[in-house]
JSON list of C-alpha atoms in Angstrom, two decimals:
[
{"chain": "A", "resi": 204, "resn": "UNK", "atom": "CA", "xyz": [102.97, 99.79, 132.07]},
{"chain": "A", "resi": 205, "resn": "UNK", "atom": "CA", "xyz": [104.68, 101.68, 129.26]},
{"chain": "A", "resi": 206, "resn": "UNK", "atom": "CA", "xyz": [104.68, 105.36, 130.72]},
{"chain": "A", "resi": 207, "resn": "UNK", "atom": "CA", "xyz": [101.21, 106.69, 130.37]},
{"chain": "A", "resi": 208, "resn": "UNK", "atom": "CA", "xyz": [100.26, 103.84, 127.92]},
{"chain": "A", "resi": 209, "resn": "UNK", "atom": "CA", "xyz": [99.18, 99.89, 128.08]},
{"chain": "A", "resi": 210, "resn": "UNK", "atom": "CA", "xyz": [101.73, 98.02, 126.11]},
{"chain": "A", "resi": 211, "resn": "UNK", "atom": "CA", "xyz": [101.72, 94.30, 125.15]},
{"chain": "A", "resi": 212, "resn": "UNK", "atom": "CA", "xyz": [98.68, 93.54, 127.44]},
{"chain": "A", "resi": 213, "resn": "UNK", "atom": "CA", "xyz": [99.96, 94.93, 130.56]},
{"chain": "A", "resi": 214, "resn": "UNK", "atom": "CA", "xyz": [102.65, 93.94, 133.11]},
{"chain": "A", "resi": 215, "resn": "UNK", "atom": "CA", "xyz": [101.88, 90.40, 132.51]},
{"chain": "A", "resi": 216, "resn": "UNK", "atom": "CA", "xyz": [100.66, 90.09, 129.16]},
{"chain": "A", "resi": 217, "resn": "UNK", "atom": "CA", "xyz": [99.26, 86.93, 127.35]},
{"chain": "A", "resi": 218, "resn": "UNK", "atom": "CA", "xyz": [103.08, 86.09, 126.42]},
{"chain": "A", "resi": 219, "resn": "UNK", "atom": "CA", "xyz": [103.92, 85.69, 129.97]},
{"chain": "A", "resi": 220, "resn": "UNK", "atom": "CA", "xyz": [101.48, 82.55, 130.68]},
{"chain": "A", "resi": 221, "resn": "UNK", "atom": "CA", "xyz": [101.86, 79.05, 129.97]},
{"chain": "A", "resi": 222, "resn": "UNK", "atom": "CA", "xyz": [98.97, 77.98, 127.53]},
{"chain": "A", "resi": 223, "resn": "UNK", "atom": "CA", "xyz": [97.13, 74.97, 127.29]},
{"chain": "A", "resi": 224, "resn": "UNK", "atom": "CA", "xyz": [98.21, 72.83, 124.09]},
{"chain": "A", "resi": 225, "resn": "UNK", "atom": "CA", "xyz": [96.57, 70.29, 121.45]},
{"chain": "A", "resi": 226, "resn": "UNK", "atom": "CA", "xyz": [98.28, 68.56, 118.81]},
{"chain": "A", "resi": 227, "resn": "UNK", "atom": "CA", "xyz": [95.84, 68.91, 115.82]},
{"chain": "A", "resi": 228, "resn": "UNK", "atom": "CA", "xyz": [95.07, 65.74, 114.28]},
{"chain": "A", "resi": 229, "resn": "UNK", "atom": "CA", "xyz": [96.72, 66.30, 110.96]},
{"chain": "A", "resi": 230, "resn": "UNK", "atom": "CA", "xyz": [100.00, 66.39, 112.74]},
{"chain": "A", "resi": 231, "resn": "UNK", "atom": "CA", "xyz": [101.15, 69.31, 111.12]},
{"chain": "A", "resi": 232, "resn": "UNK", "atom": "CA", "xyz": [99.78, 71.85, 113.54]},
{"chain": "A", "resi": 233, "resn": "UNK", "atom": "CA", "xyz": [99.28, 72.84, 117.18]},
{"chain": "A", "resi": 234, "resn": "UNK", "atom": "CA", "xyz": [96.33, 74.83, 118.91]},
{"chain": "A", "resi": 235, "resn": "UNK", "atom": "CA", "xyz": [96.75, 76.74, 121.88]},
{"chain": "A", "resi": 236, "resn": "UNK", "atom": "CA", "xyz": [94.14, 78.00, 124.19]},
{"chain": "A", "resi": 237, "resn": "UNK", "atom": "CA", "xyz": [93.70, 80.08, 127.34]},
{"chain": "A", "resi": 238, "resn": "UNK", "atom": "CA", "xyz": [91.06, 81.81, 129.62]},
{"chain": "A", "resi": 239, "resn": "UNK", "atom": "CA", "xyz": [91.88, 85.39, 130.65]},
{"chain": "A", "resi": 240, "resn": "UNK", "atom": "CA", "xyz": [89.50, 86.13, 133.56]},
{"chain": "A", "resi": 241, "resn": "UNK", "atom": "CA", "xyz": [87.52, 89.01, 134.28]},
{"chain": "A", "resi": 242, "resn": "UNK", "atom": "CA", "xyz": [89.77, 91.89, 135.47]},
{"chain": "A", "resi": 243, "resn": "UNK", "atom": "CA", "xyz": [92.97, 90.41, 134.37]},
{"chain": "A", "resi": 244, "resn": "UNK", "atom": "CA", "xyz": [95.39, 93.69, 133.73]},
{"chain": "A", "resi": 245, "resn": "UNK", "atom": "CA", "xyz": [92.38, 95.69, 134.01]},
{"chain": "A", "resi": 246, "resn": "UNK", "atom": "CA", "xyz": [90.50, 94.30, 130.96]},
{"chain": "A", "resi": 247, "resn": "UNK", "atom": "CA", "xyz": [86.60, 93.65, 131.67]},
{"chain": "A", "resi": 248, "resn": "UNK", "atom": "CA", "xyz": [85.25, 90.02, 130.59]},
{"chain": "A", "resi": 249, "resn": "UNK", "atom": "CA", "xyz": [86.24, 86.64, 130.71]},
{"chain": "A", "resi": 250, "resn": "UNK", "atom": "CA", "xyz": [88.27, 86.23, 127.51]},
{"chain": "A", "resi": 251, "resn": "UNK", "atom": "CA", "xyz": [88.38, 82.79, 126.01]},
{"chain": "A", "resi": 252, "resn": "UNK", "atom": "CA", "xyz": [91.49, 82.85, 123.36]},
{"chain": "A", "resi": 253, "resn": "UNK", "atom": "CA", "xyz": [92.79, 80.19, 120.72]},
{"chain": "A", "resi": 254, "resn": "UNK", "atom": "CA", "xyz": [95.58, 80.29, 118.41]},
{"chain": "A", "resi": 255, "resn": "UNK", "atom": "CA", "xyz": [96.41, 78.13, 115.92]},
{"chain": "A", "resi": 256, "resn": "UNK", "atom": "CA", "xyz": [99.91, 77.40, 114.11]},
{"chain": "A", "resi": 257, "resn": "UNK", "atom": "CA", "xyz": [99.40, 75.28, 111.10]},
{"chain": "A", "resi": 258, "resn": "UNK", "atom": "CA", "xyz": [102.40, 74.14, 108.45]},
{"chain": "A", "resi": 259, "resn": "UNK", "atom": "CA", "xyz": [101.17, 73.55, 105.09]},
{"chain": "A", "resi": 260, "resn": "UNK", "atom": "CA", "xyz": [102.62, 70.89, 102.56]},
{"chain": "A", "resi": 261, "resn": "UNK", "atom": "CA", "xyz": [103.58, 74.20, 100.31]},
{"chain": "A", "resi": 262, "resn": "UNK", "atom": "CA", "xyz": [105.82, 75.54, 103.13]},
{"chain": "A", "resi": 263, "resn": "UNK", "atom": "CA", "xyz": [103.29, 78.24, 104.45]},
{"chain": "A", "resi": 264, "resn": "UNK", "atom": "CA", "xyz": [102.77, 78.74, 108.09]},
{"chain": "A", "resi": 265, "resn": "UNK", "atom": "CA", "xyz": [99.41, 79.58, 108.77]},
{"chain": "A", "resi": 266, "resn": "UNK", "atom": "CA", "xyz": [98.40, 81.49, 112.22]},
{"chain": "A", "resi": 267, "resn": "UNK", "atom": "CA", "xyz": [94.64, 81.88, 112.97]},
{"chain": "A", "resi": 268, "resn": "UNK", "atom": "CA", "xyz": [93.23, 83.87, 116.12]},
{"chain": "A", "resi": 269, "resn": "UNK", "atom": "CA", "xyz": [90.00, 83.35, 117.61]},
{"chain": "A", "resi": 270, "resn": "UNK", "atom": "CA", "xyz": [88.56, 85.21, 120.95]},
{"chain": "A", "resi": 271, "resn": "UNK", "atom": "CA", "xyz": [85.36, 85.24, 122.48]},
{"chain": "A", "resi": 272, "resn": "UNK", "atom": "CA", "xyz": [84.12, 87.28, 125.68]},
{"chain": "A", "resi": 273, "resn": "UNK", "atom": "CA", "xyz": [81.36, 87.92, 127.90]},
{"chain": "A", "resi": 274, "resn": "UNK", "atom": "CA", "xyz": [81.41, 91.48, 128.54]},
{"chain": "A", "resi": 275, "resn": "UNK", "atom": "CA", "xyz": [82.52, 94.33, 125.99]},
{"chain": "A", "resi": 276, "resn": "UNK", "atom": "CA", "xyz": [86.46, 94.56, 125.95]},
{"chain": "A", "resi": 277, "resn": "UNK", "atom": "CA", "xyz": [89.66, 95.22, 123.89]},
{"chain": "A", "resi": 278, "resn": "UNK", "atom": "CA", "xyz": [91.71, 92.79, 122.13]},
{"chain": "A", "resi": 279, "resn": "UNK", "atom": "CA", "xyz": [94.33, 92.78, 119.37]},
{"chain": "A", "resi": 280, "resn": "UNK", "atom": "CA", "xyz": [96.20, 89.70, 119.02]},
{"chain": "A", "resi": 281, "resn": "UNK", "atom": "CA", "xyz": [99.36, 89.44, 117.01]},
{"chain": "A", "resi": 282, "resn": "UNK", "atom": "CA", "xyz": [102.68, 87.52, 116.52]},
{"chain": "A", "resi": 283, "resn": "UNK", "atom": "CA", "xyz": [105.66, 89.18, 117.95]},
{"chain": "A", "resi": 284, "resn": "UNK", "atom": "CA", "xyz": [108.49, 86.55, 116.38]},
{"chain": "A", "resi": 285, "resn": "UNK", "atom": "CA", "xyz": [111.60, 88.00, 115.91]},
{"chain": "A", "resi": 286, "resn": "UNK", "atom": "CA", "xyz": [113.12, 87.38, 112.44]},
{"chain": "A", "resi": 287, "resn": "UNK", "atom": "CA", "xyz": [116.79, 87.13, 111.39]},
{"chain": "A", "resi": 288, "resn": "UNK", "atom": "CA", "xyz": [116.80, 85.42, 107.86]},
{"chain": "A", "resi": 289, "resn": "UNK", "atom": "CA", "xyz": [120.59, 85.37, 108.02]},
{"chain": "A", "resi": 290, "resn": "UNK", "atom": "CA", "xyz": [120.20, 82.90, 110.76]},
{"chain": "A", "resi": 291, "resn": "UNK", "atom": "CA", "xyz": [121.18, 82.07, 114.49]},
{"chain": "A", "resi": 292, "resn": "UNK", "atom": "CA", "xyz": [124.04, 84.33, 115.63]},
{"chain": "A", "resi": 293, "resn": "UNK", "atom": "CA", "xyz": [123.70, 86.71, 113.02]},
{"chain": "A", "resi": 294, "resn": "UNK", "atom": "CA", "xyz": [124.34, 90.34, 114.34]},
{"chain": "A", "resi": 295, "resn": "UNK", "atom": "CA", "xyz": [122.33, 92.39, 112.32]},
{"chain": "A", "resi": 296, "resn": "UNK", "atom": "CA", "xyz": [119.05, 92.82, 110.17]},
{"chain": "A", "resi": 297, "resn": "UNK", "atom": "CA", "xyz": [120.17, 95.98, 108.56]},
{"chain": "A", "resi": 298, "resn": "UNK", "atom": "CA", "xyz": [121.26, 94.41, 105.16]},
{"chain": "A", "resi": 299, "resn": "UNK", "atom": "CA", "xyz": [117.84, 92.66, 105.06]},
{"chain": "A", "resi": 300, "resn": "UNK", "atom": "CA", "xyz": [115.84, 94.19, 102.14]},
{"chain": "A", "resi": 301, "resn": "UNK", "atom": "CA", "xyz": [112.11, 94.84, 102.99]},
{"chain": "A", "resi": 302, "resn": "UNK", "atom": "CA", "xyz": [109.03, 95.55, 100.77]},
{"chain": "A", "resi": 303, "resn": "UNK", "atom": "CA", "xyz": [105.89, 97.17, 102.43]},
{"chain": "A", "resi": 304, "resn": "UNK", "atom": "CA", "xyz": [103.37, 97.80, 99.49]},
{"chain": "A", "resi": 305, "resn": "UNK", "atom": "CA", "xyz": [101.30, 100.12, 101.87]},
{"chain": "A", "resi": 306, "resn": "UNK", "atom": "CA", "xyz": [101.47, 103.87, 100.55]},
{"chain": "A", "resi": 307, "resn": "UNK", "atom": "CA", "xyz": [100.48, 105.14, 103.99]},
{"chain": "A", "resi": 308, "resn": "UNK", "atom": "CA", "xyz": [101.62, 104.32, 107.77]},
{"chain": "A", "resi": 309, "resn": "UNK", "atom": "CA", "xyz": [100.45, 105.53, 111.39]},
{"chain": "A", "resi": 310, "resn": "UNK", "atom": "CA", "xyz": [102.57, 108.58, 112.51]},
{"chain": "A", "resi": 311, "resn": "UNK", "atom": "CA", "xyz": [102.86, 108.69, 116.52]},
{"chain": "A", "resi": 312, "resn": "UNK", "atom": "CA", "xyz": [103.89, 111.01, 119.19]},
{"chain": "A", "resi": 313, "resn": "UNK", "atom": "CA", "xyz": [106.96, 110.53, 121.39]},
{"chain": "A", "resi": 314, "resn": "UNK", "atom": "CA", "xyz": [105.07, 107.98, 123.47]},
{"chain": "A", "resi": 315, "resn": "UNK", "atom": "CA", "xyz": [104.08, 105.90, 120.22]},
{"chain": "A", "resi": 316, "resn": "UNK", "atom": "CA", "xyz": [100.65, 106.78, 120.35]},
{"chain": "A", "resi": 317, "resn": "UNK", "atom": "CA", "xyz": [99.12, 107.38, 116.88]},
{"chain": "A", "resi": 318, "resn": "UNK", "atom": "CA", "xyz": [98.45, 110.87, 115.62]},
{"chain": "A", "resi": 319, "resn": "UNK", "atom": "CA", "xyz": [97.55, 110.64, 112.09]},
{"chain": "A", "resi": 320, "resn": "UNK", "atom": "CA", "xyz": [97.84, 108.60, 108.98]},
{"chain": "A", "resi": 321, "resn": "UNK", "atom": "CA", "xyz": [100.56, 109.74, 106.83]},
{"chain": "A", "resi": 322, "resn": "UNK", "atom": "CA", "xyz": [101.97, 109.21, 103.24]},
{"chain": "A", "resi": 323, "resn": "UNK", "atom": "CA", "xyz": [105.12, 107.24, 102.89]},
{"chain": "A", "resi": 324, "resn": "UNK", "atom": "CA", "xyz": [106.00, 109.39, 99.90]},
{"chain": "A", "resi": 325, "resn": "UNK", "atom": "CA", "xyz": [109.31, 110.98, 100.30]},
{"chain": "A", "resi": 326, "resn": "UNK", "atom": "CA", "xyz": [110.26, 109.61, 103.74]},
{"chain": "A", "resi": 327, "resn": "UNK", "atom": "CA", "xyz": [112.12, 106.79, 105.28]},
{"chain": "A", "resi": 328, "resn": "UNK", "atom": "CA", "xyz": [109.04, 105.05, 105.44]},
{"chain": "A", "resi": 329, "resn": "UNK", "atom": "CA", "xyz": [108.62, 104.25, 101.92]},
{"chain": "A", "resi": 330, "resn": "UNK", "atom": "CA", "xyz": [109.33, 100.52, 101.31]},
{"chain": "A", "resi": 331, "resn": "UNK", "atom": "CA", "xyz": [107.15, 100.11, 98.33]},
{"chain": "A", "resi": 332, "resn": "UNK", "atom": "CA", "xyz": [110.43, 98.85, 96.57]},
{"chain": "A", "resi": 333, "resn": "UNK", "atom": "CA", "xyz": [112.68, 96.53, 98.12]},
{"chain": "A", "resi": 334, "resn": "UNK", "atom": "CA", "xyz": [114.79, 98.62, 100.45]},
{"chain": "A", "resi": 335, "resn": "UNK", "atom": "CA", "xyz": [117.64, 97.77, 102.80]},
{"chain": "A", "resi": 336, "resn": "UNK", "atom": "CA", "xyz": [116.34, 98.28, 106.37]},
{"chain": "A", "resi": 337, "resn": "UNK", "atom": "CA", "xyz": [119.49, 99.95, 107.46]},
{"chain": "A", "resi": 338, "resn": "UNK", "atom": "CA", "xyz": [119.63, 102.66, 104.54]},
{"chain": "A", "resi": 339, "resn": "UNK", "atom": "CA", "xyz": [117.67, 105.23, 106.46]},
{"chain": "A", "resi": 340, "resn": "UNK", "atom": "CA", "xyz": [117.15, 104.10, 109.99]},
{"chain": "A", "resi": 341, "resn": "UNK", "atom": "CA", "xyz": [119.46, 106.67, 111.24]},
{"chain": "A", "resi": 342, "resn": "UNK", "atom": "CA", "xyz": [117.57, 109.30, 109.54]},
{"chain": "A", "resi": 343, "resn": "UNK", "atom": "CA", "xyz": [116.69, 112.57, 111.33]},
{"chain": "A", "resi": 344, "resn": "UNK", "atom": "CA", "xyz": [112.89, 112.20, 110.54]},
{"chain": "A", "resi": 345, "resn": "UNK", "atom": "CA", "xyz": [111.33, 113.13, 113.52]},
{"chain": "A", "resi": 346, "resn": "UNK", "atom": "CA", "xyz": [109.11, 109.80, 113.34]},
{"chain": "A", "resi": 347, "resn": "UNK", "atom": "CA", "xyz": [112.63, 107.87, 113.12]},
{"chain": "A", "resi": 348, "resn": "UNK", "atom": "CA", "xyz": [113.65, 109.51, 116.35]},
{"chain": "A", "resi": 349, "resn": "UNK", "atom": "CA", "xyz": [110.46, 108.86, 117.98]},
{"chain": "A", "resi": 350, "resn": "UNK", "atom": "CA", "xyz": [110.71, 105.22, 117.42]},
{"chain": "A", "resi": 351, "resn": "UNK", "atom": "CA", "xyz": [114.36, 104.96, 117.94]},
{"chain": "A", "resi": 352, "resn": "UNK", "atom": "CA", "xyz": [114.10, 103.56, 114.19]},
{"chain": "A", "resi": 353, "resn": "UNK", "atom": "CA", "xyz": [110.92, 101.87, 112.95]},
{"chain": "A", "resi": 354, "resn": "UNK", "atom": "CA", "xyz": [108.48, 101.04, 115.26]},
{"chain": "A", "resi": 355, "resn": "UNK", "atom": "CA", "xyz": [105.20, 101.92, 113.41]},
{"chain": "A", "resi": 356, "resn": "UNK", "atom": "CA", "xyz": [102.27, 100.52, 111.37]},
{"chain": "A", "resi": 357, "resn": "UNK", "atom": "CA", "xyz": [101.91, 100.38, 107.86]},
{"chain": "A", "resi": 358, "resn": "UNK", "atom": "CA", "xyz": [98.24, 100.25, 106.04]},
{"chain": "A", "resi": 359, "resn": "UNK", "atom": "CA", "xyz": [98.05, 97.09, 104.35]},
{"chain": "A", "resi": 360, "resn": "UNK", "atom": "CA", "xyz": [97.61, 97.46, 100.63]},
{"chain": "A", "resi": 361, "resn": "UNK", "atom": "CA", "xyz": [94.43, 96.19, 99.54]},
{"chain": "A", "resi": 362, "resn": "UNK", "atom": "CA", "xyz": [95.66, 94.09, 96.67]},
{"chain": "A", "resi": 363, "resn": "UNK", "atom": "CA", "xyz": [94.01, 90.52, 97.02]},
{"chain": "A", "resi": 364, "resn": "UNK", "atom": "CA", "xyz": [96.00, 87.26, 96.13]},
{"chain": "A", "resi": 365, "resn": "UNK", "atom": "CA", "xyz": [94.62, 83.99, 95.19]},
{"chain": "A", "resi": 366, "resn": "UNK", "atom": "CA", "xyz": [93.66, 83.02, 98.73]},
{"chain": "A", "resi": 367, "resn": "UNK", "atom": "CA", "xyz": [91.56, 85.99, 99.73]},
{"chain": "A", "resi": 368, "resn": "UNK", "atom": "CA", "xyz": [94.40, 87.69, 101.90]},
{"chain": "A", "resi": 369, "resn": "UNK", "atom": "CA", "xyz": [96.14, 91.00, 101.58]},
{"chain": "A", "resi": 370, "resn": "UNK", "atom": "CA", "xyz": [100.13, 90.96, 100.61]},
{"chain": "A", "resi": 371, "resn": "UNK", "atom": "CA", "xyz": [101.35, 92.75, 103.65]},
{"chain": "A", "resi": 372, "resn": "UNK", "atom": "CA", "xyz": [105.06, 92.50, 103.23]},
{"chain": "A", "resi": 373, "resn": "UNK", "atom": "CA", "xyz": [108.03, 90.49, 101.73]},
{"chain": "A", "resi": 374, "resn": "UNK", "atom": "CA", "xyz": [111.36, 90.51, 103.40]},
{"chain": "A", "resi": 375, "resn": "UNK", "atom": "CA", "xyz": [114.87, 88.99, 101.99]},
{"chain": "A", "resi": 376, "resn": "UNK", "atom": "CA", "xyz": [118.31, 88.24, 103.25]},
{"chain": "A", "resi": 377, "resn": "UNK", "atom": "CA", "xyz": [120.86, 88.71, 100.35]},
{"chain": "A", "resi": 378, "resn": "UNK", "atom": "CA", "xyz": [123.41, 86.64, 102.35]},
{"chain": "A", "resi": 379, "resn": "UNK", "atom": "CA", "xyz": [121.37, 83.35, 102.60]},
{"chain": "A", "resi": 380, "resn": "UNK", "atom": "CA", "xyz": [118.74, 84.05, 99.85]},
{"chain": "A", "resi": 381, "resn": "UNK", "atom": "CA", "xyz": [115.86, 83.39, 102.09]},
{"chain": "A", "resi": 382, "resn": "UNK", "atom": "CA", "xyz": [112.62, 84.97, 101.38]},
{"chain": "A", "resi": 383, "resn": "UNK", "atom": "CA", "xyz": [109.68, 85.57, 103.95]},
{"chain": "A", "resi": 384, "resn": "UNK", "atom": "CA", "xyz": [106.24, 86.57, 102.40]},
{"chain": "A", "resi": 385, "resn": "UNK", "atom": "CA", "xyz": [103.36, 87.66, 104.89]},
{"chain": "A", "resi": 386, "resn": "UNK", "atom": "CA", "xyz": [99.86, 87.81, 103.70]},
{"chain": "A", "resi": 387, "resn": "UNK", "atom": "CA", "xyz": [97.02, 88.85, 106.09]},
{"chain": "A", "resi": 388, "resn": "UNK", "atom": "CA", "xyz": [93.19, 89.74, 106.54]},
{"chain": "A", "resi": 389, "resn": "UNK", "atom": "CA", "xyz": [94.28, 92.64, 109.04]},
{"chain": "A", "resi": 390, "resn": "UNK", "atom": "CA", "xyz": [94.27, 96.20, 108.21]},
{"chain": "A", "resi": 391, "resn": "UNK", "atom": "CA", "xyz": [97.71, 96.94, 109.46]},
{"chain": "A", "resi": 392, "resn": "UNK", "atom": "CA", "xyz": [101.08, 95.23, 109.95]},
{"chain": "A", "resi": 393, "resn": "UNK", "atom": "CA", "xyz": [103.58, 96.75, 112.66]},
{"chain": "A", "resi": 394, "resn": "UNK", "atom": "CA", "xyz": [107.24, 96.73, 111.49]},
{"chain": "A", "resi": 395, "resn": "UNK", "atom": "CA", "xyz": [109.62, 96.71, 114.60]},
{"chain": "A", "resi": 396, "resn": "UNK", "atom": "CA", "xyz": [113.62, 96.85, 113.83]},
{"chain": "A", "resi": 397, "resn": "UNK", "atom": "CA", "xyz": [114.75, 95.63, 117.24]},
{"chain": "A", "resi": 398, "resn": "UNK", "atom": "CA", "xyz": [115.49, 99.17, 118.48]},
{"chain": "A", "resi": 399, "resn": "UNK", "atom": "CA", "xyz": [115.33, 97.89, 122.24]},
{"chain": "A", "resi": 400, "resn": "UNK", "atom": "CA", "xyz": [117.25, 94.81, 121.93]},
{"chain": "A", "resi": 401, "resn": "UNK", "atom": "CA", "xyz": [120.69, 95.16, 123.89]},
{"chain": "A", "resi": 402, "resn": "UNK", "atom": "CA", "xyz": [122.29, 92.04, 123.96]},
{"chain": "A", "resi": 403, "resn": "UNK", "atom": "CA", "xyz": [120.88, 90.94, 127.60]},
{"chain": "A", "resi": 404, "resn": "UNK", "atom": "CA", "xyz": [118.82, 88.33, 126.08]},
{"chain": "A", "resi": 405, "resn": "UNK", "atom": "CA", "xyz": [120.24, 84.97, 125.02]},
{"chain": "A", "resi": 406, "resn": "UNK", "atom": "CA", "xyz": [119.16, 82.66, 122.14]},
{"chain": "A", "resi": 407, "resn": "UNK", "atom": "CA", "xyz": [118.93, 78.79, 122.36]},
{"chain": "A", "resi": 408, "resn": "UNK", "atom": "CA", "xyz": [122.33, 78.56, 120.53]},
{"chain": "A", "resi": 409, "resn": "UNK", "atom": "CA", "xyz": [124.01, 80.67, 123.44]},
{"chain": "A", "resi": 410, "resn": "UNK", "atom": "CA", "xyz": [124.28, 83.85, 121.38]},
{"chain": "A", "resi": 411, "resn": "UNK", "atom": "CA", "xyz": [123.19, 87.27, 122.68]},
{"chain": "A", "resi": 412, "resn": "UNK", "atom": "CA", "xyz": [120.80, 89.46, 120.90]},
{"chain": "A", "resi": 413, "resn": "UNK", "atom": "CA", "xyz": [122.38, 92.68, 120.34]},
{"chain": "A", "resi": 414, "resn": "UNK", "atom": "CA", "xyz": [120.64, 96.02, 118.96]},
{"chain": "A", "resi": 415, "resn": "UNK", "atom": "CA", "xyz": [118.74, 95.37, 115.77]},
{"chain": "A", "resi": 416, "resn": "UNK", "atom": "CA", "xyz": [119.94, 91.72, 115.33]},
{"chain": "A", "resi": 417, "resn": "UNK", "atom": "CA", "xyz": [116.00, 90.90, 114.96]},
{"chain": "A", "resi": 418, "resn": "UNK", "atom": "CA", "xyz": [112.94, 92.27, 113.41]},
{"chain": "A", "resi": 419, "resn": "UNK", "atom": "CA", "xyz": [109.09, 91.94, 113.98]},
{"chain": "A", "resi": 420, "resn": "UNK", "atom": "CA", "xyz": [106.23, 91.93, 111.40]},
{"chain": "A", "resi": 421, "resn": "UNK", "atom": "CA", "xyz": [103.08, 92.08, 113.32]},
{"chain": "A", "resi": 422, "resn": "UNK", "atom": "CA", "xyz": [99.62, 91.87, 111.45]},
{"chain": "A", "resi": 423, "resn": "UNK", "atom": "CA", "xyz": [96.94, 93.52, 113.43]},
{"chain": "A", "resi": 424, "resn": "UNK", "atom": "CA", "xyz": [94.36, 95.92, 114.12]},
{"chain": "A", "resi": 425, "resn": "UNK", "atom": "CA", "xyz": [95.74, 99.61, 114.25]},
{"chain": "A", "resi": 426, "resn": "UNK", "atom": "CA", "xyz": [97.32, 100.29, 117.63]},
{"chain": "A", "resi": 427, "resn": "UNK", "atom": "CA", "xyz": [95.05, 102.61, 119.93]},
{"chain": "A", "resi": 428, "resn": "UNK", "atom": "CA", "xyz": [91.68, 102.05, 117.67]},
{"chain": "A", "resi": 429, "resn": "UNK", "atom": "CA", "xyz": [89.54, 102.52, 120.77]},
{"chain": "A", "resi": 430, "resn": "UNK", "atom": "CA", "xyz": [90.86, 106.03, 121.15]},
{"chain": "A", "resi": 431, "resn": "UNK", "atom": "CA", "xyz": [91.07, 107.14, 117.48]},
{"chain": "A", "resi": 432, "resn": "UNK", "atom": "CA", "xyz": [88.53, 108.55, 115.30]},
{"chain": "A", "resi": 433, "resn": "UNK", "atom": "CA", "xyz": [89.92, 108.07, 111.89]},
{"chain": "A", "resi": 434, "resn": "UNK", "atom": "CA", "xyz": [88.36, 105.04, 110.34]},
{"chain": "A", "resi": 435, "resn": "UNK", "atom": "CA", "xyz": [90.48, 105.10, 107.29]},
{"chain": "A", "resi": 436, "resn": "UNK", "atom": "CA", "xyz": [91.83, 101.62, 106.14]}
]
């Protein structure tokens, strides 16, 4: 459904379905479940998925994924929420400052299929110190051209915090002072800078979402893992 590739679960990915919901007993979370039947979008096996969203007293949003299947299959669940810490109606995320502690990222070909694990040093992909997203997004670097901006996976740094999770990213909006920190047990984080937003989608407040008005930080297993030999990370 994406040229020669299978993207976001196919023509009708999991985001295109209504899931069963259950409010958790604590009152601070919700559990979503769905059954993907054998053969859906070409995937083998009956797949039972469960995703929990939990809000803690110390202002953390915890997302937990679980899946079981009765046949060998491929699954890589993640969260594709768009963030703009400047607030609803803000036109751009280019002034946001991003920190990605990882020192390597996954380079791709022109169809966004991984080709190798590369160092961020000396490239527009070095976010090891806070850097404005817009600073190098129009770079002539070949990977920037392939992605029409940032649309790549970074290897998550193996620095463990007190919760036993890895610090994957921190995002700041200077205009509001809002800060988002992401910690995960997954090996990679995909940074997508909203390169295909074109104003055709309108938010709940009536504001359209133009180019780079939102960004995604998706913790996940590396893309195309079943077809790749490199086991680093």
